[in-house]
PDB file of C-alpha atoms in Angstrom:
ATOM      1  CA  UNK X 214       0.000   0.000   0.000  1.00 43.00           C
ATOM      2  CA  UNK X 215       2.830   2.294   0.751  1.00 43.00           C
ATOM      3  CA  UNK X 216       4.299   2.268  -2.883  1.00 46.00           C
ATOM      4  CA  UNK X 217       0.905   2.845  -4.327  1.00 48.00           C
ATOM      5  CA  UNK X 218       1.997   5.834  -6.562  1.00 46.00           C
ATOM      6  CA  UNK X 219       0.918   9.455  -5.806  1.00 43.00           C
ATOM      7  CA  UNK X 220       1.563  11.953  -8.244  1.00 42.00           C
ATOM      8  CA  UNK X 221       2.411  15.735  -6.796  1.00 42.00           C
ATOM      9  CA  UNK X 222       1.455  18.694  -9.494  1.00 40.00           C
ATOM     10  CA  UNK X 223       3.656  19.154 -12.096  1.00 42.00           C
ATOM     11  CA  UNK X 224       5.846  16.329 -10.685  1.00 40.00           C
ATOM     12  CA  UNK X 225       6.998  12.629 -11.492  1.00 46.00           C
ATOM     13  CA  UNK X 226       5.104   9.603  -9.653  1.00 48.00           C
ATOM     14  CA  UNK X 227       6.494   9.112  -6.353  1.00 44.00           C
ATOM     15  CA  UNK X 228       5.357   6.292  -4.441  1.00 49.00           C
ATOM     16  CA  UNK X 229       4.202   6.841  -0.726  1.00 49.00           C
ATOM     17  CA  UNK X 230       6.992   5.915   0.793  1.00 48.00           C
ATOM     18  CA  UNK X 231       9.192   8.488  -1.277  1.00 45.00           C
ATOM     19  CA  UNK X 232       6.366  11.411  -0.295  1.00 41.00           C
ATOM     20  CA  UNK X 233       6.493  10.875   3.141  1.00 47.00           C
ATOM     21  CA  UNK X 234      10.802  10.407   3.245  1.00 46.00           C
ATOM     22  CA  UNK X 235      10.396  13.565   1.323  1.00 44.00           C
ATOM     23  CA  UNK X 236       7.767  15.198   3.663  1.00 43.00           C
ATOM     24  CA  UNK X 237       9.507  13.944   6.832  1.00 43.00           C
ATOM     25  CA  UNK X 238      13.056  15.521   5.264  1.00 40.00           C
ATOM     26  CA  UNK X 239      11.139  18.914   4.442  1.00 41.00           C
ATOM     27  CA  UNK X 240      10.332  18.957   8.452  1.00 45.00           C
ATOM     28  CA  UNK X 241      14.126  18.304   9.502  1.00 43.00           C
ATOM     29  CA  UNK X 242      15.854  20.829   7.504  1.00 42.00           C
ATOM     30  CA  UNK X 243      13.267  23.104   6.872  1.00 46.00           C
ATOM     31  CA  UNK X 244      11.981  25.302   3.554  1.00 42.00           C
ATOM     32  CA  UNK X 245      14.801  26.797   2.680  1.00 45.00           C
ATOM     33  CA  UNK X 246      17.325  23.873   2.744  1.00 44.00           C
ATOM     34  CA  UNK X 247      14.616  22.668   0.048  1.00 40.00           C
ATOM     35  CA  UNK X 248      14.625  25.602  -2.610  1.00 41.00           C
ATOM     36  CA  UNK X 249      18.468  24.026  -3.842  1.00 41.00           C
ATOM     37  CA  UNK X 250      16.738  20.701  -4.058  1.00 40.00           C
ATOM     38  CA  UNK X 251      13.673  21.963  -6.101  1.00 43.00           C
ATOM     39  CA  UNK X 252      15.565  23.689  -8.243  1.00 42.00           C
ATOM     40  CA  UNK X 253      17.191  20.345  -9.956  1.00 42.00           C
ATOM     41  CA  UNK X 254      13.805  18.920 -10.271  1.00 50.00           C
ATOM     42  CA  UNK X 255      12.504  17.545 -13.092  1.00 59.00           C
ATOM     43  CA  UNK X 256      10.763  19.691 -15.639  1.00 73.00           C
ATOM     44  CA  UNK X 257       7.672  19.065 -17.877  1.00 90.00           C
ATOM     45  CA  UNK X 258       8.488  18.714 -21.515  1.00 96.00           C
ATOM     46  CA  UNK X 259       6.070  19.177 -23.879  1.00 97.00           C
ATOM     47  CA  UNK X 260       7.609  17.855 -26.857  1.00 97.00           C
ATOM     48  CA  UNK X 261       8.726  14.593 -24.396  1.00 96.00           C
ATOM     49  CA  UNK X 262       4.871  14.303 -23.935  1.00 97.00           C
ATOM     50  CA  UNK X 263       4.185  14.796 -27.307  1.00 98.00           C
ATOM     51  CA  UNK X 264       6.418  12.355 -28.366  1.00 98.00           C
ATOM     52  CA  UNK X 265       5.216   9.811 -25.942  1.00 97.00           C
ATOM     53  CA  UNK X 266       1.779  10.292 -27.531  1.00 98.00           C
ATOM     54  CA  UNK X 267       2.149   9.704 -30.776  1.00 98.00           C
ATOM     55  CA  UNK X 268       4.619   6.226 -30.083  1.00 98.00           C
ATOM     56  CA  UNK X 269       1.658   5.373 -27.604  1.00 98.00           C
ATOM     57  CA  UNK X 270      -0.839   5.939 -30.503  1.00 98.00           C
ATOM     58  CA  UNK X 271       1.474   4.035 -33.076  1.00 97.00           C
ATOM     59  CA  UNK X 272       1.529   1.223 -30.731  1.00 98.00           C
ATOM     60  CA  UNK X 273      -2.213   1.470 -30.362  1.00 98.00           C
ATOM     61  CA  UNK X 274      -3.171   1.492 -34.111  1.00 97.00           C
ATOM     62  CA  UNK X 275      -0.729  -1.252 -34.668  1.00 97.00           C
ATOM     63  CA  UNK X 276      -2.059  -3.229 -31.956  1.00 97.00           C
ATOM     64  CA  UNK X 277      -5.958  -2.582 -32.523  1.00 97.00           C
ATOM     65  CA  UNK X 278      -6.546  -1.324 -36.194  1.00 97.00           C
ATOM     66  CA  UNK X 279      -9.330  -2.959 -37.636  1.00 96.00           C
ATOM     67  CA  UNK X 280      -7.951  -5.359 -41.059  1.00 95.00           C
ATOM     68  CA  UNK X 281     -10.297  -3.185 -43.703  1.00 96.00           C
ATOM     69  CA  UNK X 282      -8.390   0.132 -45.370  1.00 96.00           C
ATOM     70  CA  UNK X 283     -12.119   2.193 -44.361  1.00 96.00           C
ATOM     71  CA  UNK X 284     -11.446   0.490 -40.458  1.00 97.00           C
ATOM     72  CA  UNK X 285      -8.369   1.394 -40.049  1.00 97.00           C
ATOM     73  CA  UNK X 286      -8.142   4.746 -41.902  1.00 97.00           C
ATOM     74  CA  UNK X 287     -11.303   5.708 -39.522  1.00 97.00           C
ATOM     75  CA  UNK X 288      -8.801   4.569 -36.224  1.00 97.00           C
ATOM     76  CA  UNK X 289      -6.049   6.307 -37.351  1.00 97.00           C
ATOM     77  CA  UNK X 290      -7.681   9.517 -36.430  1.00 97.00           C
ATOM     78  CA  UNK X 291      -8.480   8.330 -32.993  1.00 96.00           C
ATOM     79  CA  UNK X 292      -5.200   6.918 -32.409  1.00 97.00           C
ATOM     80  CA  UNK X 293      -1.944   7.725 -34.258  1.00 97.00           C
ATOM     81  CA  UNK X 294      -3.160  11.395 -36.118  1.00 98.00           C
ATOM     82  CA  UNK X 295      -3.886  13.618 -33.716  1.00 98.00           C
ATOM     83  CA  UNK X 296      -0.525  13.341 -32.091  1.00 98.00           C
ATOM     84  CA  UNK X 297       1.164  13.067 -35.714  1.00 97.00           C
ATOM     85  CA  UNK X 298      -0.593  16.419 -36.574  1.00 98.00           C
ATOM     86  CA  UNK X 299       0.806  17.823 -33.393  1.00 98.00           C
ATOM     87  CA  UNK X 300       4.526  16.694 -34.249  1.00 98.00           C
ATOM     88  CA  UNK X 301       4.464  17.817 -37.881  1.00 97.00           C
ATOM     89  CA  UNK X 302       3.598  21.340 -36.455  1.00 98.00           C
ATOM     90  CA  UNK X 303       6.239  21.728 -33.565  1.00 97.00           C
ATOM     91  CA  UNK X 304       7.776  25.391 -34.026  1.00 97.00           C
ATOM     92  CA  UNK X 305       9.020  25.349 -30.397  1.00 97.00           C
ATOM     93  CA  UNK X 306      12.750  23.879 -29.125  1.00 97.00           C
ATOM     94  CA  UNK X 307      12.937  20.810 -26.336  1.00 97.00           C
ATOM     95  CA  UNK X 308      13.440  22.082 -23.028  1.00 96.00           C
ATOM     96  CA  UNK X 309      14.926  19.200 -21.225  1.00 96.00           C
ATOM     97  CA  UNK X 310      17.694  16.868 -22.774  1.00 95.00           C
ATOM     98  CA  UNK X 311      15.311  14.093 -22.563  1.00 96.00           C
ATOM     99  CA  UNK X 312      12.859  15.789 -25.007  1.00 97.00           C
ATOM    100  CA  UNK X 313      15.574  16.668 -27.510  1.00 97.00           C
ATOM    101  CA  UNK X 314      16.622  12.930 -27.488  1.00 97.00           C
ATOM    102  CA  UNK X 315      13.492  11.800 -28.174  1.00 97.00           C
ATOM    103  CA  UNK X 316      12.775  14.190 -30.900  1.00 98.00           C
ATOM    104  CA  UNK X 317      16.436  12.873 -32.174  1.00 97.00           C
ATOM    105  CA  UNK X 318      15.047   9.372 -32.078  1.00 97.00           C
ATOM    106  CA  UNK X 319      12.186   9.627 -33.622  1.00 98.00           C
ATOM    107  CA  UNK X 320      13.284  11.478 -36.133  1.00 97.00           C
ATOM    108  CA  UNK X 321      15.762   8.908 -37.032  1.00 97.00           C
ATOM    109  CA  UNK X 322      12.788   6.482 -36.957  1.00 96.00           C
ATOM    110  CA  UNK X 323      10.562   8.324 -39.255  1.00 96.00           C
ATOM    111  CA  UNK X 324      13.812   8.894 -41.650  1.00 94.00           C
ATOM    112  CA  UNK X 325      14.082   5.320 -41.947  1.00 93.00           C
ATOM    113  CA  UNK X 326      10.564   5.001 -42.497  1.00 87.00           C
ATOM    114  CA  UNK X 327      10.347   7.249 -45.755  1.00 87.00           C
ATOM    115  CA  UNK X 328       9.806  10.724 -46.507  1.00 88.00           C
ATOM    116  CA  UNK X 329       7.729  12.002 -43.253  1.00 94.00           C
ATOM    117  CA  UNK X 330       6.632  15.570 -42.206  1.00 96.00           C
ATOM    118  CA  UNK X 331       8.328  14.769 -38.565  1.00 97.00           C
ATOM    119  CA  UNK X 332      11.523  14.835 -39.428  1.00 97.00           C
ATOM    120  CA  UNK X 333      12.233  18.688 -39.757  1.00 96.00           C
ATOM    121  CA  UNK X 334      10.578  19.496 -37.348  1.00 97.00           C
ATOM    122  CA  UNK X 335      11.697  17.278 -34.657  1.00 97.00           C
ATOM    123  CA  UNK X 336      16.126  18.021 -35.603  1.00 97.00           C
ATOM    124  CA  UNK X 337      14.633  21.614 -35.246  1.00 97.00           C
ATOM    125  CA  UNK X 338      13.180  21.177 -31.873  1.00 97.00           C
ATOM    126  CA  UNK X 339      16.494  19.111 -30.632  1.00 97.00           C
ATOM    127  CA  UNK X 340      19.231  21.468 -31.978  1.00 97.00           C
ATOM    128  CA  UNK X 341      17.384  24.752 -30.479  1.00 96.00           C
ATOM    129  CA  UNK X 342      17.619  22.742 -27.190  1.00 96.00           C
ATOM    130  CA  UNK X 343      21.171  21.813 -28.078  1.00 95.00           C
ATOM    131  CA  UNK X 344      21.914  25.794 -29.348  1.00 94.00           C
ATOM    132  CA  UNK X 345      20.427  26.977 -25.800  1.00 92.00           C
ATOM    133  CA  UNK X 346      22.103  24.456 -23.616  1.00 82.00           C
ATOM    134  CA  UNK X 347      25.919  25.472 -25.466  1.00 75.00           C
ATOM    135  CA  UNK X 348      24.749  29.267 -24.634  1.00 71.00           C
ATOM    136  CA  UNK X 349      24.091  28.947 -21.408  1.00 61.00           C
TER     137      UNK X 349
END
């Protein structure tokens, strides 16, 4: 029961256990010996989210597509477009190394694949990340 998973706002899972080492450490040293700690947390990346989206929705449509071109043309919009859509439009850079990596891998997927609208955009979003990290 204790490493039942609780997610905080904005943050990773933690299990209970972690929350409440985490909680009890917060009491001992007290709010401001936590503001260093919060500072190397983890950050939210969109384009890591995106990402995960559209592989989850690839995975889905291969797993589930109906057999019939009408079938599975009508679940690709419920499962593998959207997300697609999403990618082919990124305009903005990765903000975590994570994100740029996975916008490096999938763009070497999709190269592989054939000519795909992800491509650009995704060794766009990685070497702003990569131009922003070398300027800082």
């Amino acid at each position: 029961m204790l490493d039942k998973p609780v997610q905080a706002a904005g943050e990773a899972m933690l299990t209970r256990r972690q929350l409440i080492a985490a909680s009890s450490a917060a009491a001992v040293i007290g709010v401001a010996g936590i503001a260093p700690i919060a500072a190397h947390a983890a950050v939210a990346d969109p384009l890591l989210t995106a990402v995960a989206a559209f592989r989850s929705g690839m995975a889905d449509y291969n797993a589930n597509a109906p057999q019939d071109d009408p079938g599975a043309n009508a679940y690709s919009l419920s499962s593998w477009k959207p997300p697609h859509a999403v990618l082919a439009n990124w305009t903005a850079p990765a903000t975590t190394r994570d994100g740029a990596m996975a916008a490096l891998r999938l763009a070497v997927d999709e190269e592989e694949t054939g000519d795909s609208p992800l491509v650009g955009p995704m060794m766009r979003a990685a070497l702003a990340y990569l131009e922003q990290e070398g300027a800082l």
